[in-house]
């Protein structure tokens, strides 16, 4: 037996006590209870499900051309679930940028809580 306060059309029972939540949304967040019964009695167990918004990143400019010696500012903005923190990691050609490197020419600036600038 599965109990919930959301629309049953979002769920499918897979048998053997398994519940699948299809296309989860914030409405599916809550306390789910699985109850098993037979002639010898019953038992139940609860699970709390929390639904988080996915993190999306916007980077601008996406493509630009520079002349040697010019500077550029890249801004990375994260849209994320407000209950979670976001951490930024810059990489160049798949390798992490070392902002502490002696003589390096990269600077990392945290502009606002959800924007990080290189």
Short mmCIF file of C-alpha atoms in Angstrom, two decimals:
data_model
loop_
_atom_site.label_atom_id
_atom_site.label_comp_id
_atom_site.label_asym_id
_atom_site.label_seq_id
_atom_site.Cartn_x
_atom_site.Cartn_y
_atom_site.Cartn_z
CA UNK A 1 0.00 0.00 0.00
CA UNK A 2 1.45 3.38 -1.05
CA UNK A 3 0.17 6.63 0.41
CA UNK A 4 0.80 10.14 -0.89
CA UNK A 5 -0.92 13.48 -1.28
CA UNK A 6 -0.18 14.03 -4.97
CA UNK A 7 -1.77 12.99 -8.22
CA UNK A 8 -1.74 9.19 -8.62
CA UNK A 9 -1.24 9.47 -12.38
CA UNK A 10 2.43 10.32 -11.76
CA UNK A 11 3.07 6.92 -10.20
CA UNK A 12 3.37 3.36 -11.37
CA UNK A 13 3.71 0.24 -9.28
CA UNK A 14 6.41 -2.09 -10.55
CA UNK A 15 5.44 -4.99 -8.31
CA UNK A 16 7.29 -6.50 -5.37
CA UNK A 17 6.85 -3.30 -3.34
CA UNK A 18 8.48 -0.96 -5.84
CA UNK A 19 7.05 2.45 -6.69
CA UNK A 20 8.21 4.53 -9.66
CA UNK A 21 7.61 8.29 -9.68
CA UNK A 22 7.46 9.53 -13.26
CA UNK A 23 8.53 13.10 -14.09
CA UNK A 24 8.96 14.10 -10.46
CA UNK A 25 7.94 17.61 -9.46
CA UNK A 26 7.78 19.58 -6.21
CA UNK A 27 4.24 18.18 -5.75
CA UNK A 28 5.78 14.72 -5.28
CA UNK A 29 7.83 15.84 -2.29
CA UNK A 30 6.72 14.25 0.96
CA UNK A 31 6.64 11.19 3.18
CA UNK A 32 5.97 7.90 1.42
CA UNK A 33 4.92 4.79 3.34
CA UNK A 34 5.25 1.23 2.11
CA UNK A 35 3.15 -1.28 4.01
CA UNK A 36 3.44 -5.02 3.59
CA UNK A 37 0.84 -7.47 4.89
CA UNK A 38 0.33 -11.22 5.06
CA UNK A 39 -1.53 -13.66 7.30
CA UNK A 40 1.13 -13.28 10.01
CA UNK A 41 0.88 -9.52 10.33
CA UNK A 42 2.03 -6.33 8.74
CA UNK A 43 4.96 -3.94 8.72
CA UNK A 44 5.58 -0.56 7.23
CA UNK A 45 8.48 1.72 6.50
CA UNK A 46 8.53 5.38 5.55
CA UNK A 47 10.84 7.35 3.28
CA UNK A 48 11.04 11.10 2.92
CA UNK A 49 11.49 12.37 -0.64
CA UNK A 50 12.81 15.87 -1.34
CA UNK A 51 12.68 17.24 -4.89
CA UNK A 52 15.36 19.76 -5.87
CA UNK A 53 15.44 22.03 -8.89
CA UNK A 54 18.25 21.15 -11.31
CA UNK A 55 21.28 23.43 -11.56
CA UNK A 56 21.57 25.31 -14.84
CA UNK A 57 24.56 27.38 -15.95
CA UNK A 58 24.65 30.37 -18.27
CA UNK A 59 28.08 31.49 -19.49
CA UNK A 60 28.63 34.70 -21.41
CA UNK A 61 30.09 35.52 -23.77
CA UNK A 62 29.81 32.06 -25.31
CA UNK A 63 32.28 32.78 -28.10
CA UNK A 64 34.57 35.71 -28.73
CA UNK A 65 37.75 36.56 -30.61
CA UNK A 66 40.55 38.61 -29.05
CA UNK A 67 43.86 40.06 -30.11
CA UNK A 68 46.93 38.96 -28.15
CA UNK A 69 47.30 41.19 -25.07
CA UNK A 70 43.60 42.04 -24.76
CA UNK A 71 41.53 41.09 -21.74
CA UNK A 72 38.16 39.38 -21.49
CA UNK A 73 35.67 38.87 -18.69
CA UNK A 74 33.69 35.62 -18.64
CA UNK A 75 30.62 35.56 -16.42
CA UNK A 76 29.12 32.31 -15.24
CA UNK A 77 25.65 32.50 -13.71
CA UNK A 78 24.08 29.55 -11.90
CA UNK A 79 20.36 28.98 -11.52
CA UNK A 80 19.86 26.43 -8.75
CA UNK A 81 17.57 25.22 -6.02
CA UNK A 82 17.54 27.90 -3.30
CA UNK A 83 17.98 25.26 -0.58
CA UNK A 84 21.40 24.28 -1.98
CA UNK A 85 24.72 26.08 -2.27
CA UNK A 86 26.51 26.36 -5.58
CA UNK A 87 30.29 26.23 -6.06
CA UNK A 88 32.08 27.36 -9.21
CA UNK A 89 35.09 25.63 -10.74
CA UNK A 90 36.77 27.13 -13.82
CA UNK A 91 38.67 24.89 -16.24
CA UNK A 92 40.73 25.56 -19.36
CA UNK A 93 40.83 22.75 -21.92
CA UNK A 94 39.63 20.28 -19.29
CA UNK A 95 42.21 21.28 -16.66
CA UNK A 96 41.36 23.23 -13.48
CA UNK A 97 42.62 26.83 -13.50
CA UNK A 98 45.11 27.54 -10.71
CA UNK A 99 44.25 31.05 -9.51
CA UNK A 100 47.14 30.97 -7.00
CA UNK A 101 49.82 30.22 -9.64
CA UNK A 102 52.78 32.59 -9.47
CA UNK A 103 52.74 34.89 -12.52
CA UNK A 104 49.32 33.63 -13.59
CA UNK A 105 47.01 35.93 -15.49
CA UNK A 106 43.63 34.60 -14.30
CA UNK A 107 41.53 36.31 -11.68
CA UNK A 108 38.41 34.88 -10.05
CA UNK A 109 35.77 37.33 -8.82
CA UNK A 110 32.57 36.41 -6.96
CA UNK A 111 30.18 39.16 -8.06
CA UNK A 112 26.92 38.01 -6.46
CA UNK A 113 25.91 34.73 -4.78
CA UNK A 114 24.94 33.16 -8.11
CA UNK A 115 27.44 34.83 -10.50
CA UNK A 116 31.12 34.01 -10.80
CA UNK A 117 33.45 35.97 -13.08
CA UNK A 118 36.78 35.00 -14.62
#
